[in-house]
PDB file of C-alpha atoms and ligand atoms in Angstrom:
ATOM      1  CA  MET A  28     248.707-124.576 -95.709  1.00  0.00           C
ATOM      2  CA  PHE A  29     251.289-126.560 -93.725  1.00  0.00           C
ATOM      3  CA  ALA A  30     254.115-125.726 -96.170  1.00  0.00           C
ATOM      4  CA  TYR A  31     253.106-122.083 -95.966  1.00  0.00           C
ATOM      5  CA  VAL A  32     253.610-121.943 -92.165  1.00  0.00           C
ATOM      6  CA  VAL A  33     256.991-123.594 -92.394  1.00  0.00           C
ATOM      7  CA  ILE A  34     258.153-121.049 -94.996  1.00  0.00           C
ATOM      8  CA  ALA A  35     256.945-118.219 -92.756  1.00  0.00           C
ATOM      9  CA  ILE A  36     258.968-119.509 -89.734  1.00  0.00           C
ATOM     10  CA  VAL A  37     262.058-119.926 -91.852  1.00  0.00           C
ATOM     11  CA  MET A  38     261.695-116.371 -93.058  1.00  0.00           C
ATOM     12  CA  VAL A  39     261.383-115.016 -89.508  1.00  0.00           C
ATOM     13  CA  ALA A  40     264.493-116.933 -88.436  1.00  0.00           C
ATOM     14  CA  ALA A  41     266.440-115.551 -91.401  1.00  0.00           C
ATOM     15  CA  VAL A  42     265.424-112.001 -90.552  1.00  0.00           C
ATOM     16  CA  ARG A  43     266.506-112.531 -86.940  1.00  0.00           C
ATOM     17  CA  ALA A  44     269.965-113.853 -87.909  1.00  0.00           C
ATOM     18  CA  ASP A  45     270.602-110.758 -89.986  1.00  0.00           C
ATOM     19  CA  ASP A  46     271.162-107.719 -87.756  1.00  0.00           C
ATOM     20  CA  PRO A  47     271.759-104.674 -89.942  1.00  0.00           C
ATOM     21  CA  LEU A  48     272.088-102.272 -87.020  1.00  0.00           C
ATOM     22  CA  ALA A  49     274.790-104.503 -85.565  1.00  0.00           C
ATOM     23  CA  GLN A  50     276.544-104.712 -88.895  1.00  0.00           C
ATOM     24  CA  ALA A  51     276.590-100.957 -89.151  1.00  0.00           C
ATOM     25  CA  LYS A  52     277.773-100.440 -85.610  1.00  0.00           C
ATOM     26  CA  CYS A  53     280.577-103.034 -86.249  1.00  0.00           C
ATOM     27  CA  ARG A  54     281.590-101.359 -89.491  1.00  0.00           C
ATOM     28  CA  SER A  55     281.896 -98.071 -87.666  1.00  0.00           C
ATOM     29  CA  LEU A  56     283.961 -99.658 -84.888  1.00  0.00           C
ATOM     30  CA  HIS A  57     286.282-101.729 -87.146  1.00  0.00           C
ATOM     31  CA  HIS A  58     286.245 -99.695 -90.316  1.00  0.00           C
ATOM     32  CA  VAL A  59     286.054-102.946 -92.301  1.00  0.00           C
ATOM     33  CA  ASP A  60     283.080-104.910 -93.714  1.00  0.00           C
ATOM     34  CA  VAL A  61     281.769-107.513 -91.340  1.00  0.00           C
ATOM     35  CA  ASP A  62     280.230-110.968 -91.912  1.00  0.00           C
ATOM     36  CA  ALA A  63     276.440-110.861 -91.705  1.00  0.00           C
ATOM     37  CA  GLN A  64     276.437-114.300 -90.234  1.00  0.00           C
ATOM     38  CA  GLY A  65     276.890-114.030 -86.456  1.00  0.00           C
ATOM     39  CA  THR A  66     277.253-110.248 -86.288  1.00  0.00           C
ATOM     40  CA  GLN A  67     274.642-109.390 -83.709  1.00  0.00           C
ATOM     41  CA  TYR A  68     273.686-107.694 -80.442  1.00  0.00           C
ATOM     42  CA  THR A  69     273.308-110.136 -77.595  1.00  0.00           C
ATOM     43  CA  ASN A  70     272.658-109.980 -73.809  1.00  0.00           C
ATOM     44  CA  ASP A  71     269.868-107.438 -74.233  1.00  0.00           C
ATOM     45  CA  LYS A  72     272.193-105.344 -76.398  1.00  0.00           C
ATOM     46  CA  CYS A  73     274.830-105.088 -73.722  1.00  0.00           C
ATOM     47  CA  GLU A  74     277.172-107.047 -75.992  1.00  0.00           C
ATOM     48  CA  LEU A  75     277.949-106.594 -79.637  1.00  0.00           C
ATOM     49  CA  ASP A  76     279.549-109.480 -81.552  1.00  0.00           C
ATOM     50  CA  CYS A  77     281.282-108.353 -84.711  1.00  0.00           C
ATOM     51  CA  VAL A  78     282.369-111.174 -86.955  1.00  0.00           C
ATOM     52  CA  ILE A  79     285.270-110.371 -89.236  1.00  0.00           C
ATOM     53  CA  HIS A  80     286.425-113.037 -91.639  1.00  0.00           C
ATOM     54  CA  GLY A  81     284.878-115.639 -89.285  1.00  0.00           C
ATOM     55  CA  ALA A  82     286.497-114.329 -86.123  1.00  0.00           C
ATOM     56  CA  VAL A  83     284.207-112.968 -83.367  1.00  0.00           C
ATOM     57  CA  ASN A  84     285.098-109.692 -81.706  1.00  0.00           C
ATOM     58  CA  HIS A  85     283.137-109.042 -78.586  1.00  0.00           C
ATOM     59  CA  HIS A  86     282.378-105.498 -77.405  1.00  0.00           C
ATOM     60  CA  ASN A  87     280.832-104.467 -74.118  1.00  0.00           C
ATOM     61  CA  MET A  88     278.154-101.848 -74.970  1.00  0.00           C
ATOM     62  CA  SER A  89     276.267 -99.308 -72.926  1.00  0.00           C
ATOM     63  CA  GLU A  90     278.526 -99.912 -69.864  1.00  0.00           C
ATOM     64  CA  GLY A  91     276.777 -98.680 -66.742  1.00  0.00           C
ATOM     65  CA  LEU A  92     273.715 -97.576 -68.742  1.00  0.00           C
ATOM     66  CA  PRO A  93     270.201 -99.127 -68.949  1.00  0.00           C
ATOM     67  CA  CYS A  94     270.207-102.241 -71.083  1.00  0.00           C
ATOM     68  CA  PRO A  95     269.002-101.055 -74.525  1.00  0.00           C
ATOM     69  CA  GLY A  96     267.326-104.408 -75.133  1.00  0.00           C
ATOM     70  CA  ILE A  97     264.976-104.145 -72.199  1.00  0.00           C
ATOM     71  CA  PRO A  98     264.623-100.374 -71.499  1.00  0.00           C
ATOM     72  CA  SER A  99     261.564-100.813 -69.213  1.00  0.00           C
ATOM     73  CA  THR A 100     263.582-102.329 -66.350  1.00  0.00           C
ATOM     74  CA  LYS A 101     266.201-100.862 -64.060  1.00  0.00           C
ATOM     75  CA  ASN A 102     268.799-103.361 -65.316  1.00  0.00           C
ATOM     76  CA  THR A 103     272.137-101.968 -66.486  1.00  0.00           C
ATOM     77  CA  CYS A 104     274.905-103.271 -68.683  1.00  0.00           C
ATOM     78  CA  ILE A 105     277.911-104.350 -66.691  1.00  0.00           C
ATOM     79  CA  GLY A 106     280.820-106.093 -68.557  1.00  0.00           C
ATOM     80  CA  GLY A 107     278.707-107.105 -71.503  1.00  0.00           C
ATOM     81  CA  LYS A 108     275.839-108.586 -69.359  1.00  0.00           C
ATOM     82  CA  CYS A 109     272.541-107.071 -68.471  1.00  0.00           C
ATOM     83  CA  VAL A 110     272.274-107.256 -64.756  1.00  0.00           C
ATOM     84  CA  SER A 111     269.757-106.101 -62.107  1.00  0.00           C
ATOM     85  CA  PRO A 112     270.958-103.085 -60.212  1.00  0.00           C
ATOM     86  CA  LEU A 113     271.537-104.486 -56.734  1.00  0.00           C
ATOM     87  CA  HIS A 114     272.368-108.095 -55.846  1.00  0.00           C
ATOM     88  CA  LEU A 115     271.953-108.492 -52.107  1.00  0.00           C
ATOM     89  CA  GLY A 116     272.685-111.442 -49.977  1.00  0.00           C
ATOM     90  CA  TYR A 117     274.171-112.914 -46.847  1.00  0.00           C
ATOM     91  CA  ILE A 118     277.834-113.547 -46.179  1.00  0.00           C
ATOM     92  CA  ASP A 119     279.068-116.425 -43.957  1.00  0.00           C
ATOM     93  CA  ILE A 120     282.748-116.729 -43.070  1.00  0.00           C
ATOM     94  CA  GLU A 121     284.932-119.391 -41.525  1.00  0.00           C
ATOM     95  CA  MET A 122     288.564-118.677 -40.774  1.00  0.00           C
ATOM     96  CA  THR A 123     290.144-122.082 -40.643  1.00  0.00           C
ATOM     97  CA  SER A 124     293.920-121.783 -40.470  1.00  0.00           C
ATOM     98  CA  ALA A 125     296.971-120.305 -41.981  1.00  0.00           C
ATOM     99  CA  ASP A 126     300.260-121.571 -43.339  1.00  0.00           C
ATOM    100  CA  LEU A 127     303.075-119.178 -42.520  1.00  0.00           C
ATOM    101  CA  SER A 128     306.698-119.064 -43.584  1.00  0.00           C
ATOM    102  CA  LYS A 129     307.715-118.050 -40.048  1.00  0.00           C
ATOM    103  CA  ALA A 130     306.117-119.211 -36.835  1.00  0.00           C
ATOM    104  CA  ALA A 131     303.782-116.705 -35.218  1.00  0.00           C
ATOM    105  CA  THR A 132     301.406-116.427 -32.243  1.00  0.00           C
ATOM    106  CA  ALA A 133     298.740-115.645 -34.711  1.00  0.00           C
ATOM    107  CA  TYR A 134     295.154-114.454 -34.737  1.00  0.00           C
ATOM    108  CA  ALA A 135     293.055-113.487 -37.728  1.00  0.00           C
ATOM    109  CA  ASP A 136     290.394-110.919 -38.264  1.00  0.00           C
ATOM    110  CA  VAL A 137     288.108-110.170 -41.024  1.00  0.00           C
ATOM    111  CA  CYS A 138     286.596-106.840 -42.155  1.00  0.00           C
ATOM    112  CA  LEU A 139     283.403-106.935 -44.199  1.00  0.00           C
ATOM    113  CA  GLN A 140     282.588-103.808 -46.126  1.00  0.00           C
ATOM    114  CA  ASN A 141     279.440-103.066 -48.013  1.00  0.00           C
ATOM    115  CA  ALA A 142     281.366-101.656 -50.978  1.00  0.00           C
ATOM    116  CA  SER A 143     284.088-102.653 -53.414  1.00  0.00           C
ATOM    117  CA  THR A 144     286.366 -99.732 -52.386  1.00  0.00           C
ATOM    118  CA  VAL A 145     290.018-100.734 -52.501  1.00  0.00           C
ATOM    119  CA  VAL A 146     291.648-101.010 -49.093  1.00  0.00           C
ATOM    120  CA  GLU A 147     295.260-100.496 -47.861  1.00  0.00           C
ATOM    121  CA  LEU A 148     296.523-103.322 -45.666  1.00  0.00           C
ATOM    122  CA  PRO A 149     296.490-103.397 -42.823  1.00  0.00           C
ATOM    123  CA  ILE A 150     293.196-101.497 -42.453  1.00  0.00           C
ATOM    124  CA  ILE A 151     293.823 -98.592 -40.070  1.00  0.00           C
ATOM    125  CA  ASP A 152     290.408 -97.081 -40.046  1.00  0.00           C
ATOM    126  CA  ARG A 153     287.930 -99.828 -39.303  1.00  0.00           C
ATOM    127  CA  LYS A 154     284.873 -97.504 -39.013  1.00  0.00           C
ATOM    128  CA  THR A 155     283.314 -99.062 -42.154  1.00  0.00           C
ATOM    129  CA  CYS A 156     284.048-102.720 -41.148  1.00  0.00           C
ATOM    130  CA  VAL A 157     281.892-105.289 -39.675  1.00  0.00           C
ATOM    131  CA  SER A 158     284.562-107.272 -37.916  1.00  0.00           C
ATOM    132  CA  CYS A 159     285.040-110.799 -36.554  1.00  0.00           C
ATOM    133  CA  GLN A 160     288.183-112.016 -34.827  1.00  0.00           C
ATOM    134  CA  THR A 161     289.681-115.387 -33.960  1.00  0.00           C
ATOM    135  CA  ALA A 162     291.372-116.321 -30.651  1.00  0.00           C
ATOM    136  CA  ILE A 163     295.129-116.303 -30.511  1.00  0.00           C
ATOM    137  CA  ALA A 164     296.574-119.620 -31.568  1.00  0.00           C
ATOM    138  CA  PRO A 165     299.699-121.179 -29.994  1.00  0.00           C
ATOM    139  CA  THR A 166     302.879-120.153 -31.696  1.00  0.00           C
ATOM    140  CA  SER A 167     303.214-122.127 -34.939  1.00  0.00           C
ATOM    141  CA  THR A 168     303.693-121.919 -38.709  1.00  0.00           C
ATOM    142  CA  HIS A 169     300.281-123.524 -38.964  1.00  0.00           C
ATOM    143  CA  PRO A 170     297.911-121.670 -36.623  1.00  0.00           C
ATOM    144  CA  THR A 171     294.494-123.175 -36.564  1.00  0.00           C
ATOM    145  CA  TRP A 172     291.372-121.307 -35.548  1.00  0.00           C
ATOM    146  CA  ARG A 173     288.255-122.889 -37.107  1.00  0.00           C
ATOM    147  CA  VAL A 174     286.181-119.780 -36.270  1.00  0.00           C
ATOM    148  CA  VAL A 175     282.807-119.301 -37.815  1.00  0.00           C
ATOM    149  CA  CYS A 176     281.857-115.628 -37.648  1.00  0.00           C
ATOM    150  CA  GLN A 177     278.576-115.438 -35.892  1.00  0.00           C
ATOM    151  CA  GLY A 178     275.710-113.077 -36.635  1.00  0.00           C
ATOM    152  CA  SER A 179     276.430-112.413 -40.297  1.00  0.00           C
ATOM    153  CA  HIS A 180     272.687-113.044 -41.011  1.00  0.00           C
ATOM    154  CA  LYS A 181     271.936-109.846 -39.080  1.00  0.00           C
ATOM    155  CA  PHE A 182     273.239-107.994 -42.143  1.00  0.00           C
ATOM    156  CA  ILE A 183     272.432-107.839 -45.809  1.00  0.00           C
ATOM    157  CA  TRP A 184     275.280-107.189 -48.128  1.00  0.00           C
ATOM    158  CA  LYS A 185     275.742-105.966 -51.684  1.00  0.00           C
ATOM    159  CA  GLU A 186     277.321-108.530 -54.022  1.00  0.00           C
ATOM    160  CA  GLU A 187     280.055-105.891 -54.597  1.00  0.00           C
ATOM    161  CA  SER A 188     281.131-106.222 -50.896  1.00  0.00           C
ATOM    162  CA  ARG A 189     284.786-106.547 -49.951  1.00  0.00           C
ATOM    163  CA  VAL A 190     285.972-109.144 -47.532  1.00  0.00           C
ATOM    164  CA  THR A 191     289.514-108.481 -46.056  1.00  0.00           C
ATOM    165  CA  PHE A 192     291.406-110.944 -43.919  1.00  0.00           C
ATOM    166  CA  GLU A 193     294.231-109.940 -41.715  1.00  0.00           C
ATOM    167  CA  VAL A 194     296.701-112.201 -39.826  1.00  0.00           C
ATOM    168  CA  TRP A 195     298.472-110.644 -36.851  1.00  0.00           C
ATOM    169  CA  ASP A 196     301.283-111.905 -34.709  1.00  0.00           C
ATOM    170  CA  HIS A 197     300.532-111.274 -31.059  1.00  0.00           C
ATOM    171  CA  VAL A 198     303.965-110.289 -29.692  1.00  0.00           C
ATOM    172  CA  SER A 199     302.865-108.856 -26.357  1.00  0.00           C
ATOM    173  CA  SER A 200     299.836-107.422 -24.686  1.00  0.00           C
ATOM    174  CA  VAL A 201     300.727-104.072 -26.229  1.00  0.00           C
ATOM    175  CA  LYS A 202     302.216-105.178 -29.511  1.00  0.00           C
ATOM    176  CA  ASN A 203     300.830-106.996 -32.513  1.00  0.00           C
ATOM    177  CA  ASN A 204     302.787-107.298 -35.774  1.00  0.00           C
ATOM    178  CA  PHE A 205     300.969-107.416 -39.014  1.00  0.00           C
ATOM    179  CA  ALA A 206     301.836-110.752 -40.622  1.00  0.00           C
ATOM    180  CA  GLY A 207     299.909-110.135 -43.877  1.00  0.00           C
ATOM    181  CA  GLY A 208     296.446-109.773 -45.363  1.00  0.00           C
ATOM    182  CA  ALA A 209     294.233-110.759 -48.317  1.00  0.00           C
ATOM    183  CA  THR A 210     291.254-109.107 -49.735  1.00  0.00           C
ATOM    184  CA  LEU A 211     288.572-110.214 -52.186  1.00  0.00           C
ATOM    185  CA  LEU A 212     285.200-109.180 -53.566  1.00  0.00           C
ATOM    186  CA  ILE A 213     282.206-111.393 -53.283  1.00  0.00           C
ATOM    187  CA  THR A 214     281.727-110.933 -57.022  1.00  0.00           C
ATOM    188  CA  GLN A 215     285.230-112.394 -57.718  1.00  0.00           C
ATOM    189  CA  LEU A 216     284.387-115.306 -55.409  1.00  0.00           C
ATOM    190  CA  ILE A 217     281.235-116.030 -57.394  1.00  0.00           C
ATOM    191  CA  GLU A 218     283.024-115.640 -60.775  1.00  0.00           C
ATOM    192  CA  HIS A 219     285.523-118.277 -59.638  1.00  0.00           C
ATOM    193  CA  HIS A 220     282.724-120.602 -58.241  1.00  0.00           C
ATOM    194  CA  ASP A 221     284.523-120.339 -54.934  1.00  0.00           C
ATOM    195  CA  SER A 222     281.578-119.518 -52.789  1.00  0.00           C
ATOM    196  CA  HIS A 223     281.024-122.274 -50.175  1.00  0.00           C
ATOM    197  CA  LYS A 224     284.446-123.781 -50.767  1.00  0.00           C
ATOM    198  CA  PRO A 225     287.624-123.612 -48.621  1.00  0.00           C
ATOM    199  CA  ILE A 226     290.113-121.294 -50.421  1.00  0.00           C
ATOM    200  CA  ALA A 227     293.687-120.439 -49.579  1.00  0.00           C
ATOM    201  CA  LEU A 228     294.426-116.764 -50.029  1.00  0.00           C
ATOM    202  CA  PRO A 229     298.042-115.513 -50.304  1.00  0.00           C
ATOM    203  CA  LEU A 230     298.942-113.082 -47.498  1.00  0.00           C
ATOM    204  CA  ALA A 231     300.550-109.784 -48.555  1.00  0.00           C
ATOM    205  CA  ARG A 232     301.913-106.512 -47.159  1.00  0.00           C
ATOM    206  CA  GLY A 233     303.014-107.975 -43.800  1.00  0.00           C
ATOM    207  CA  ASP A 234     306.315-109.099 -42.299  1.00  0.00           C
ATOM    208  CA  ASN A 235     305.446-112.789 -42.743  1.00  0.00           C
ATOM    209  CA  SER A 236     304.180-114.640 -45.765  1.00  0.00           C
ATOM    210  CA  GLY A 237     302.001-117.614 -46.578  1.00  0.00           C
ATOM    211  CA  LYS A 238     298.363-118.307 -46.943  1.00  0.00           C
ATOM    212  CA  ILE A 239     295.152-118.030 -44.973  1.00  0.00           C
ATOM    213  CA  SER A 240     292.467-120.758 -45.437  1.00  0.00           C
ATOM    214  CA  VAL A 241     288.915-119.495 -45.319  1.00  0.00           C
ATOM    215  CA  THR A 242     285.509-120.377 -46.515  1.00  0.00           C
ATOM    216  CA  VAL A 243     283.304-117.545 -47.661  1.00  0.00           C
ATOM    217  CA  THR A 244     279.749-118.420 -48.489  1.00  0.00           C
ATOM    218  CA  TRP A 245     277.445-116.087 -50.395  1.00  0.00           C
ATOM    219  CA  THR A 246     273.707-116.697 -50.144  1.00  0.00           C
ATOM    220  CA  PRO A 247     271.744-114.431 -52.506  1.00  0.00           C
ATOM    221  CA  LYS A 248     268.706-112.818 -50.869  1.00  0.00           C
TER     222      LYS A 248
HETATM  223  C1  NAG B 448     283.798-107.084 -71.229  1.00  0.00           C
HETATM  224  O1  NAG B 448     283.593-107.201 -69.907  1.00  0.00           O
HETATM  225  C2  NAG B 448     284.099-108.402 -69.363  1.00  0.00           C
HETATM  226  C3  NAG B 448     283.645-108.490 -67.863  1.00  0.00           C
HETATM  227  O2  NAG B 448     284.048-107.429 -67.200  1.00  0.00           O
HETATM  228  C4  NAG B 448     285.603-108.448 -69.492  1.00  0.00           C
HETATM  229  O3  NAG B 448     286.151-109.692 -69.091  1.00  0.00           O
HETATM  230  C5  NAG B 448     285.914-108.327 -71.029  1.00  0.00           C
HETATM  231  O4  NAG B 448     287.326-108.223 -71.161  1.00  0.00           O
HETATM  232  C6  NAG B 448     285.248-107.034 -71.593  1.00  0.00           C
HETATM  233  N1  NAG B 448     285.480-107.104 -73.032  1.00  0.00           N
HETATM  234  C7  NAG B 448     285.992-106.084 -73.712  1.00  0.00           C
HETATM  235  C8  NAG B 448     286.122-106.283 -75.159  1.00  0.00           C
HETATM  236  O5  NAG B 448     286.274-105.002 -73.126  1.00  0.00           O
HETATM  237  C1  NAG B 449     274.540-102.639 -47.783  1.00  0.00           C
HETATM  238  O1  NAG B 449     273.918-101.848 -48.758  1.00  0.00           O
HETATM  239  C2  NAG B 449     272.564-102.292 -49.007  1.00  0.00           C
HETATM  240  C3  NAG B 449     272.082-101.471 -50.218  1.00  0.00           C
HETATM  241  O2  NAG B 449     272.217-100.129 -49.983  1.00  0.00           O
HETATM  242  C4  NAG B 449     271.693-102.161 -47.830  1.00  0.00           C
HETATM  243  O3  NAG B 449     270.452-102.692 -48.123  1.00  0.00           O
HETATM  244  C5  NAG B 449     272.359-103.029 -46.706  1.00  0.00           C
HETATM  245  O4  NAG B 449     271.570-102.880 -45.514  1.00  0.00           O
HETATM  246  C6  NAG B 449     273.781-102.587 -46.473  1.00  0.00           C
HETATM  247  N1  NAG B 449     274.319-103.549 -45.488  1.00  0.00           N
HETATM  248  C7  NAG B 449     275.209-103.085 -44.549  1.00  0.00           C
HETATM  249  C8  NAG B 449     275.767-104.221 -43.632  1.00  0.00           C
HETATM  250  O5  NAG B 449     275.483-101.922 -44.311  1.00  0.00           O
END
């Protein structure tokens, strides 16, 4: 009786390891025979691994479509993973300092957008921004602000949100020069495990160069 059960389990495992649908799909994608061993759908069929002569070729399947492996949920395939449709959370920001190649009488601002839409620096139309600004630091190549943006917990954000920092040189009461900016997506921050850590972002598109040091913290809802 005991031996019988063991054999049954081994057979089930063998059937699982062999994925004829995956093999057929891989053959149609690669036009060659694929190894049965390891050729399989994974991540709720959002990823297809085709093994050819021992080498694994990954394919992202059903991009943007419901995960075929769990059709009853609203999850979709994004980049080979089955993800829930909306990841919401809170964003906390600290603008610490900058290192500039030329001294500036600098202040920084941040624009939070509830979308991943690409922005042109500097942002002219700030209608879609939730903003926060530092004070003007004394003229220096290392302006220091240590400003924590208040009130971010009043808003809930999508994980695809864009966070854009701008450094401005306060020339006079009527003139500010754009020193440079940096923009990132919360999703990138999470991929790099940089949530909650001080990061130095290179400044671009302005008439100065250098880096701005910030801490962006993502807290999933
Ligand atoms: C699948 O998606 C991931 C994440 O977006 C990406 O890094 C990878 O290059 C993609 N793979 C293929 C084969 O397109
Ligand atoms: C961002 O979008 C989500 C989902 O549509 C919404 O729940 C949230 O209130 C929005 N947040 C802001 C700050 O607009």
